Amino acid sequence: MFRTIIIALAMVLFIAGPAAKIYHLPHSEYYLILSAIGLIIITFFFFKKEKGE
């Protein structure tokens, strides 16, 4: 459950960066940094195996 919530939040962060750049929001470079953090989280959880598997 917690893992699913974290992955969903990371996906939102990953999508928010390019969307902010497209819509020319103020401080869009910070959104791109958050997007990179979201990508790192997604990659971490994708390659990390769950305990018990």
Short mmCIF file of C-alpha atoms in Angstrom, two decimals, residues 15-32 35:
data_model
loop_
_atom_site.label_atom_id
_atom_site.label_comp_id
_atom_site.label_asym_id
_atom_site.label_seq_id
_atom_site.Cartn_x
_atom_site.Cartn_y
_atom_site.Cartn_z
CA ILE A 15 4.87 14.43 -15.23
CA ALA A 16 4.73 17.85 -13.51
CA GLY A 17 8.17 18.97 -14.72
CA PRO A 18 7.60 18.80 -18.48
CA ALA A 19 4.01 20.07 -18.06
CA ALA A 20 5.27 23.15 -16.21
CA LYS A 21 7.81 23.78 -18.97
CA ILE A 22 5.17 23.43 -21.72
CA TYR A 23 2.72 25.79 -20.01
CA HIS A 24 5.51 28.29 -19.14
CA LEU A 25 4.75 28.32 -15.43
CA PRO A 26 6.95 30.54 -13.25
CA HIS A 27 9.97 28.75 -11.76
CA SER A 28 9.56 25.81 -14.14
CA GLU A 29 13.22 24.85 -13.61
CA TYR A 30 12.32 23.80 -10.05
CA TYR A 31 9.56 21.60 -11.44
CA LEU A 32 12.14 19.94 -13.68
CA SER A 35 10.68 15.66 -12.11
#
